Coordinates of N, CA and C in Angstrom, one line a residue:
M1 N -26.2 -7.5 -0.3 CA -25.2 -8.5 -0.4 C -24.0 -8.0 -1.2
R2 N -24.4 -7.1 -2.2 CA -23.3 -6.6 -3.1 C -22.5 -5.5 -2.3
L3 N -23.3 -4.7 -1.4 CA -22.6 -3.7 -0.6 C -21.7 -4.4 0.4
I4 N -22.0 -5.5 0.9 CA -21.1 -6.2 1.9 C -19.8 -6.7 1.1
K5 N -20.1 -7.3 -0.1 CA -18.9 -7.7 -0.9 C -18.0 -6.6 -1.2
T6 N -18.5 -5.5 -1.5 CA -17.7 -4.2 -1.9 C -16.9 -3.9 -0.6
E7 N -17.6 -3.8 0.6 CA -17.0 -3.3 1.7 C -15.8 -4.3 2.1
L8 N -16.1 -5.6 2.0 CA -15.1 -6.5 2.3 C -13.9 -6.6 1.4
G9 N -14.3 -6.3 0.0 CA -13.2 -6.2 -0.9 C -12.3 -4.9 -0.6
I10 N -12.8 -3.9 -0.3 CA -12.1 -2.6 0.0 C -11.3 -3.0 1.3
A11 N -11.8 -3.5 2.3 CA -11.1 -3.9 3.5 C -10.0 -4.8 3.2
F12 N -10.2 -5.8 2.3 CA -9.1 -6.7 1.9 C -8.0 -6.0 1.2
I13 N -8.3 -5.1 0.3 CA -7.3 -4.4 -0.5 C -6.4 -3.6 0.5
F14 N -7.0 -2.8 1.4 CA -6.2 -2.1 2.3 C -5.5 -2.9 3.3
T15 N -6.1 -4.0 3.7 CA -5.2 -4.9 4.6 C -4.1 -5.5 3.9
V16 N -4.1 -5.9 2.5 CA -3.1 -6.4 1.8 C -2.1 -5.3 1.6
S17 N -2.5 -4.2 1.3 CA -1.7 -3.0 1.0 C -0.9 -2.7 2.2
Y18 N -1.6 -2.7 3.4 CA -1.0 -2.2 4.7 C 0.1 -3.3 5.0
I19 N -0.2 -4.6 4.8 CA 0.7 -5.7 5.2 C 2.0 -5.6 4.2
A20 N 1.8 -5.4 2.9 CA 2.7 -5.3 2.0 C 3.7 -4.1 2.4
S21 N 3.2 -3.0 2.6 CA 4.0 -1.8 2.9 C 4.8 -2.0 4.2
Y22 N 4.1 -2.6 5.1 CA 4.7 -2.9 6.5 C 5.9 -3.8 6.3
A23 N 5.7 -4.9 5.4 CA 6.7 -5.9 5.1 C 7.9 -5.3 4.5
I24 N 7.7 -4.4 3.5 CA 8.8 -3.8 2.8 C 9.5 -2.9 3.8
T25 N 8.8 -2.3 4.7 CA 9.5 -1.4 5.7 C 10.3 -2.2 6.6
T26 N 9.7 -3.2 7.2 CA 10.6 -4.1 8.1 C 11.6 -4.9 7.4
G27 N 11.3 -5.4 6.3 CA 12.2 -6.2 5.6 C 13.4 -5.6 4.9
F28 N 13.3 -4.2 4.4 CA 14.3 -3.6 3.7 C 14.7 -2.3 4.5
V29 N 13.8 -1.5 4.8 CA 14.1 -0.2 5.4 C 14.8 -0.4 6.7
T30 N 14.1 -1.1 7.6 CA 14.7 -1.2 9.0 C 16.1 -1.8 9.0
P31 N 16.5 -2.9 8.4 CA 17.8 -3.3 8.4 C 18.8 -2.3 7.9
F32 N 18.5 -1.5 6.8 CA 19.3 -0.5 6.3 C 19.4 0.7 7.3
Q33 N 18.3 1.0 7.9 CA 18.3 2.0 8.9 C 19.1 1.7 10.1
S34 N 19.1 0.4 10.6 CA 19.9 0.1 11.8 C 21.4 0.2 11.4
I35 N 21.9 0.0 10.3 CA 23.2 0.3 9.8 C 23.6 1.7 9.8
I36 N 22.8 2.5 9.2 CA 23.3 3.9 9.0 C 22.8 4.8 10.2
L37 N 21.7 4.4 10.9 CA 21.3 5.3 12.0 C 21.0 4.4 13.2
P38 N 22.0 3.7 13.9 CA 21.8 2.8 15.0 C 21.2 3.5 16.2
E39 N 21.3 4.8 16.2 CA 20.8 5.5 17.5 C 19.2 5.7 17.5
I40 N 18.6 5.5 16.4 CA 17.1 5.6 16.2 C 16.6 4.3 16.8
S41 N 15.6 4.4 17.5 CA 14.9 3.2 18.1 C 14.4 2.3 17.0
N42 N 14.3 1.0 17.3 CA 13.8 0.0 16.4 C 12.3 0.2 16.3
T43 N 11.6 1.0 17.0 CA 10.1 1.1 16.9 C 9.9 2.3 16.0
I44 N 10.9 3.1 15.5 CA 10.7 4.2 14.5 C 11.3 3.8 13.3
S45 N 10.6 4.0 12.1 CA 11.1 3.9 10.8 C 11.3 5.2 10.2
I46 N 12.4 5.6 9.4 CA 12.7 6.8 8.8 C 12.0 6.8 7.5
L47 N 11.3 5.6 7.1 CA 10.6 5.6 5.8 C 9.5 4.6 6.1
F48 N 8.4 5.1 6.7 CA 7.3 4.2 7.1 C 6.2 4.3 6.0
L49 N 6.2 3.3 5.2 CA 5.4 3.2 4.0 C 3.8 3.1 4.4
P50 N 3.6 2.3 5.5 CA 2.1 2.2 5.8 C 1.5 3.5 6.1
H51 N 2.1 4.6 6.4 CA 1.5 5.8 6.6 C 0.8 6.4 5.3
G52 N 1.5 6.0 4.2 CA 0.9 6.3 2.8 C -0.3 5.6 2.6
V53 N -0.4 4.4 3.0 CA -1.7 3.6 2.9 C -2.7 4.2 3.7
R54 N -2.4 4.6 5.0 CA -3.4 5.2 5.8 C -3.9 6.5 5.3
A55 N -3.0 7.4 4.7 CA -3.4 8.7 4.1 C -4.4 8.4 3.1
L56 N -4.0 7.5 2.1 CA -4.8 7.3 1.0 C -6.3 6.7 1.5
A57 N -6.3 5.9 2.5 CA -7.5 5.3 2.8 C -8.4 6.4 3.5
F58 N -7.8 7.3 4.3 CA -8.6 8.3 4.9 C -9.1 9.3 3.8
Y59 N -8.2 9.6 2.9 CA -8.6 10.6 1.8 C -9.8 10.1 1.1
F60 N -9.8 8.9 0.6 CA -10.9 8.3 -0.1 C -12.1 7.9 0.7
F61 N -11.9 7.4 2.0 CA -13.0 6.8 2.7 C -13.4 7.4 4.0
G62 N -12.6 8.4 4.4 CA -13.0 9.1 5.8 C -12.9 8.1 6.9
I63 N -13.9 8.2 7.7 CA -14.0 7.5 8.9 C -14.1 5.9 8.7
K64 N -14.5 5.5 7.5 CA -14.6 4.1 7.2 C -13.2 3.4 7.1
A65 N -12.2 4.3 6.9 CA -10.7 3.9 6.8 C -10.5 3.2 8.1
L66 N -10.9 3.7 9.3 CA -10.6 3.0 10.6 C -10.9 1.6 10.4
V67 N -12.1 1.1 10.0 CA -12.5 -0.4 9.8 C -11.6 -1.0 8.8
Y68 N -11.4 -0.4 7.7 CA -10.6 -0.9 6.6 C -9.2 -1.2 7.0
L69 N -8.6 -0.4 7.8 CA -7.2 -0.5 8.2 C -6.9 -1.3 9.5
L70 N -8.0 -1.4 10.4 CA -7.8 -2.0 11.6 C -7.2 -3.5 11.5
P71 N -7.8 -4.4 10.7 CA -7.2 -5.7 10.6 C -5.7 -5.9 10.3
G72 N -5.3 -5.1 9.2 CA -3.9 -5.1 8.8 C -2.9 -4.5 9.9
S73 N -3.5 -3.4 10.5 CA -2.7 -2.7 11.6 C -2.3 -3.6 12.8
Y74 N -3.4 -4.4 13.2 CA -3.2 -5.2 14.3 C -2.5 -6.4 14.0
L75 N -2.7 -7.0 12.8 CA -2.0 -8.2 12.3 C -0.4 -7.9 12.3
M76 N -0.1 -6.8 11.7 CA 1.3 -6.3 11.6 C 1.9 -6.0 13.0
W77 N 1.2 -5.5 13.9 CA 1.6 -5.2 15.3 C 1.9 -6.5 16.0
F78 N 1.1 -7.6 15.8 CA 1.2 -8.8 16.4 C 2.4 -9.5 15.8
L79 N 2.6 -9.5 14.5 CA 3.8 -10.0 13.9 C 5.1 -9.4 14.3
S80 N 5.0 -8.1 14.6 CA 6.2 -7.3 14.8 C 6.7 -7.6 16.3
V81 N 5.6 -7.9 17.2 CA 6.0 -8.0 18.6 C 6.3 -9.4 18.9
Y82 N 5.4 -10.3 18.3 CA 5.6 -11.7 18.7 C 7.0 -12.3 18.4
G83 N 7.6 -12.9 19.4 CA 8.9 -13.5 19.3 C 10.0 -12.6 19.0
S84 N 9.9 -11.2 19.2 CA 11.0 -10.3 19.0 C 11.2 -9.4 20.3
D85 N 12.2 -8.6 20.3 CA 12.5 -7.8 21.4 C 11.9 -6.4 21.2
V86 N 11.1 -6.1 20.1 CA 10.5 -4.9 19.9 C 9.4 -4.6 20.9
A87 N 9.5 -3.5 21.5 CA 8.5 -3.2 22.5 C 7.5 -2.1 21.9
I88 N 6.5 -2.5 21.3 CA 5.4 -1.6 20.8 C 4.2 -1.8 21.5
S89 N 3.6 -0.9 22.0 CA 2.4 -0.9 22.7 C 1.2 -1.4 22.0
P90 N 0.4 -2.2 22.5 CA -0.8 -2.8 21.8 C -1.7 -1.6 21.5
L91 N -1.6 -0.4 22.0 CA -2.4 0.7 21.7 C -1.9 1.4 20.4
A92 N -0.7 1.1 20.0 CA -0.1 1.9 18.8 C -1.0 1.7 17.6
P93 N -1.4 0.6 17.2 CA -2.2 0.6 15.9 C -3.5 1.5 15.9
I94 N -4.2 1.4 17.0 CA -5.4 2.2 17.2 C -5.1 3.7 17.4
T95 N -4.1 3.9 18.1 CA -3.6 5.3 18.3 C -3.3 6.0 16.9
S96 N -2.6 5.3 16.1 CA -2.2 5.8 14.8 C -3.5 6.0 13.9
L97 N -4.3 5.1 14.0 CA -5.5 5.2 13.2 C -6.4 6.4 13.7
I98 N -6.5 6.6 15.0 CA -7.3 7.7 15.5 C -6.6 9.0 15.3
A99 N -5.3 9.0 15.3 CA -4.5 10.2 14.9 C -4.8 10.6 13.5
C100 N -4.8 9.6 12.6 CA -5.1 9.9 11.2 C -6.5 10.5 11.0
Y101 N -7.5 9.9 11.8 CA -8.8 10.5 11.7 C -9.0 11.8 12.3
V102 N -8.2 12.2 13.3 CA -8.3 13.6 13.9 C -7.7 14.5 12.7
G103 N -6.6 14.2 12.1 CA -6.1 15.0 11.0 C -7.1 15.0 9.9
F104 N -7.6 14.0 9.5 CA -8.6 14.0 8.4 C -9.9 14.9 8.8
F105 N -10.4 14.8 10.0 CA -11.4 15.5 10.5 C -11.2 17.1 10.4
I106 N -9.9 17.5 10.8 CA -9.6 18.8 11.0 C -9.5 19.4 9.5
L107 N -8.9 18.7 8.5 CA -8.7 19.1 7.2 C -10.1 19.2 6.5
N108 N -10.9 18.1 6.8 CA -12.3 18.2 6.2 C -13.0 19.5 6.8
F109 N -12.9 19.7 8.0 CA -13.5 20.9 8.6 C -13.0 22.3 8.0
I110 N -11.7 22.3 7.7 CA -11.1 23.6 7.1 C -11.5 23.7 5.6
F111 N -11.6 22.7 4.9 CA -11.9 22.7 3.5 C -13.4 22.5 3.2
K112 N -14.2 22.3 4.3 CA -15.7 22.1 4.1 C -15.8 21.0 3.0
N113 N -16.2 19.9 3.3 CA -16.2 18.8 2.3 C -15.0 18.6 1.4
F114 N -13.9 18.1 2.2 CA -12.6 17.9 1.7 C -12.8 17.3 0.2
P115 N -12.1 18.1 -0.7 CA -12.3 17.7 -2.1 C -11.8 16.3 -2.4
K116 N -12.6 15.5 -3.1 CA -12.2 14.2 -3.5 C -12.1 14.2 -5.0
S117 N -11.1 13.6 -5.5 CA -10.9 13.6 -6.9 C -10.0 12.4 -7.3
N118 N -10.2 12.0 -8.5 CA -9.3 10.9 -9.0 C -8.3 11.6 -10.1
S119 N -8.3 12.9 -10.0 CA -7.3 13.6 -11.0 C -5.9 13.6 -10.4
F120 N -5.0 13.9 -11.2 CA -3.6 14.0 -10.8 C -3.4 14.9 -9.7
K121 N -4.2 16.0 -9.7 CA -3.8 17.1 -8.7 C -4.3 16.7 -7.3
M122 N -4.9 15.6 -7.1 CA -5.4 15.1 -5.8 C -4.2 14.8 -4.8
W123 N -3.0 14.6 -5.4 CA -1.9 14.2 -4.6 C -1.5 15.3 -3.6
R124 N -1.7 16.6 -4.0 CA -1.6 17.7 -3.1 C -2.3 17.6 -1.8
F125 N -3.6 17.2 -1.9 CA -4.5 17.0 -0.8 C -4.1 15.8 0.0
V126 N -3.6 14.7 -0.7 CA -3.2 13.5 0.0 C -2.0 13.8 0.9
V127 N -1.0 14.6 0.2 CA 0.2 14.9 1.0 C -0.1 15.8 2.2
L128 N -1.0 16.8 2.0 CA -1.3 17.7 3.0 C -2.1 16.9 4.2
L129 N -3.0 15.9 3.8 CA -3.6 15.0 4.8 C -2.5 14.2 5.4
G130 N -1.6 13.7 4.8 CA -0.6 12.8 5.3 C 0.3 13.6 6.3
I131 N 0.6 14.9 6.0 CA 1.5 15.7 6.9 C 0.7 16.0 8.2
I132 N -0.6 16.5 8.0 CA -1.4 16.8 9.2 C -1.5 15.5 10.1
T133 N -2.0 14.4 9.5 CA -2.2 13.2 10.2 C -0.9 12.8 10.8
S134 N 0.2 13.0 10.2 CA 1.5 12.6 10.7 C 1.9 13.5 12.0
I135 N 1.5 14.7 12.0 CA 1.8 15.5 13.2 C 1.1 14.9 14.4
F136 N -0.3 14.5 14.2 CA -1.0 13.9 15.4 C -0.4 12.5 15.7
N137 N -0.1 11.6 14.6 CA 0.4 10.5 14.9 C 1.8 10.6 15.7
S138 N 2.6 11.4 15.3 CA 3.9 11.7 16.0 C 3.8 12.1 17.4
I139 N 2.8 12.9 17.6 CA 2.5 13.5 19.0 C 2.0 12.2 19.9
F140 N 1.0 11.5 19.3 CA 0.4 10.4 20.1 C 1.4 9.3 20.4
L141 N 2.1 8.9 19.4 CA 3.0 7.7 19.5 C 4.2 8.1 20.3
T142 N 4.7 9.3 20.3 CA 5.8 9.8 21.3 C 5.3 9.8 22.7
I143 N 4.1 10.1 22.9 CA 3.5 10.1 24.3 C 3.5 8.6 24.7
L144 N 3.0 7.8 23.8 CA 2.8 6.4 24.1 C 4.1 5.7 24.3
H145 N 5.1 5.8 23.4 CA 6.3 5.0 23.5 C 7.6 5.6 24.3
S146 N 7.5 6.9 24.5 CA 8.6 7.5 25.1 C 8.3 7.8 26.6
E147 N 9.3 7.6 27.5 CA 9.2 7.8 28.9 C 9.1 9.3 29.2
V148 N 9.8 10.2 28.4 CA 9.7 11.5 28.5 C 9.4 12.0 27.1
F149 N 8.7 13.2 27.0 CA 8.4 13.8 25.8 C 9.6 14.2 24.9
S150 N 10.0 13.4 24.0 CA 11.3 13.5 23.3 C 11.0 14.2 21.9
I151 N 11.7 15.3 21.6 CA 11.6 16.0 20.4 C 12.3 15.1 19.3
L152 N 13.2 14.4 19.7 CA 13.9 13.4 18.7 C 13.0 12.3 18.3
Y153 N 12.1 11.8 19.2 CA 11.1 10.8 18.7 C 10.1 11.4 18.0
L154 N 9.6 12.6 18.4 CA 8.6 13.3 17.5 C 9.0 13.5 16.2
A155 N 10.3 14.1 16.1 CA 10.9 14.3 14.6 C 11.0 13.1 13.8
A156 N 11.5 12.0 14.5 CA 11.7 10.7 13.7 C 10.4 10.2 13.2
Y157 N 9.3 10.2 14.1 CA 8.0 9.7 13.7 C 7.6 10.6 12.5
L158 N 7.7 11.9 12.7 CA 7.1 12.9 11.7 C 7.8 12.6 10.3
V159 N 9.2 12.6 10.4 CA 10.0 12.4 9.1 C 9.7 11.0 8.4
G160 N 9.6 10.0 9.3 CA 9.4 8.6 8.9 C 8.0 8.5 8.1
D161 N 7.0 9.1 8.7 CA 5.6 9.1 8.2 C 5.6 9.9 6.9
V162 N 6.1 11.1 6.8 CA 6.0 11.9 5.6 C 6.9 11.4 4.4
L163 N 8.1 10.8 4.7 CA 8.9 10.2 3.7 C 8.2 9.0 3.2
G164 N 7.6 8.2 4.2 CA 6.9 6.9 3.7 C 5.6 7.2 2.9
L165 N 5.0 8.3 3.3 CA 3.8 8.8 2.4 C 4.2 9.2 1.0
I166 N 5.4 9.9 0.9 CA 5.8 10.3 -0.4 C 6.3 9.1 -1.3
A167 N 7.0 8.2 -0.6 CA 7.4 6.9 -1.3 C 6.3 6.1 -1.6
C168 N 5.2 6.0 -0.8 CA 4.1 5.2 -1.1 C 3.3 5.8 -2.3
L169 N 3.2 7.1 -2.4 CA 2.6 7.7 -3.5 C 3.3 7.4 -4.9
I170 N 4.7 7.5 -4.7 CA 5.5 7.4 -6.0 C 5.2 5.8 -6.4
I171 N 5.3 4.9 -5.5 CA 5.1 3.5 -5.8 C 3.7 3.3 -6.4
A172 N 2.7 3.9 -5.7 CA 1.3 3.7 -6.3 C 1.2 4.3 -7.7
M173 N 1.8 5.5 -7.9 CA 1.8 6.0 -9.3 C 2.5 5.1 -10.3
L174 N 3.6 4.4 -9.9 CA 4.3 3.6 -10.7 C 3.5 2.4 -11.1
I175 N 2.9 1.8 -10.1 CA 2.0 0.7 -10.2 C 0.8 0.9 -11.2
F176 N 0.1 2.2 -11.0 CA -0.9 2.5 -11.9 C -0.4 2.7 -13.3
R177 N 0.8 3.3 -13.5 CA 1.3 3.5 -14.9 C 1.6 2.2 -15.5
L178 N 2.1 1.3 -14.7 CA 2.3 -0.2 -15.3 C 1.1 -0.7 -15.7
I179 N 0.0 -0.7 -14.8 CA -1.2 -1.3 -15.1 C -1.8 -0.6 -16.4
R180 N -1.7 0.7 -16.5 CA -2.3 1.3 -17.7 C -1.5 0.9 -18.9
N181 N -0.1 0.8 -18.9 CA 0.7 0.4 -20.0 C 0.3 -1.0 -20.5
I182 N 0.1 -1.9 -19.5 CA -0.2 -3.3 -19.8 C -1.6 -3.4 -20.4
S183 N -2.5 -2.6 -19.9 CA -3.9 -2.7 -20.5 C -3.8 -2.0 -21.9
Q184 N -3.0 -1.0 -22.2 CA -2.9 -0.5 -23.5 C -2.3 -1.4 -24.5
L185 N -1.3 -2.2 -24.0 CA -0.7 -3.3 -24.8 C -1.7 -4.4 -25.2
E186 N -2.6 -4.7 -24.4 CA -3.5 -5.7 -24.6 C -4.6 -5.3 -25.6
Q187 N -4.8 -4.0 -25.8 CA -5.8 -3.6 -26.7 C -5.3 -3.6 -28.0

């Protein structure tokens, strides 16, 4: 029973994190992006924060991240598509998660038991994982959403994922510092 509660708790944390990062992206980044880069499709974000959540989930939990991220991914897909003119394929959430797993699998194979750590230096592996998974995600989503294989789409997905990953890691670091500072004040 304790294991089930733990797994549900982890899934809940990643669902809330994915939803929050997606809400920030669509609420703040997308409107700003449409002003400065109107030629970029509304299905592509130049700062896609949820990719950072995906990279962290796969770094720490491997294939289990598919299950942890699936509810939030599909909930946000539904909310993005429902009642709007945004044309995002219903395969996009699972495509992105599979792309992330492929990147994780390759990195895990290259490094033989991908090093997991809670140390500050882990960010290098998370960024590497995020870049590799972004390459696969960019290729898969470009094929899925573009009528012709477009280098512009590919580059936009790649840049959005990587910048979103870096921003997500900075936000996570700031949140953890804030939590640490608050706990030190309470002592």
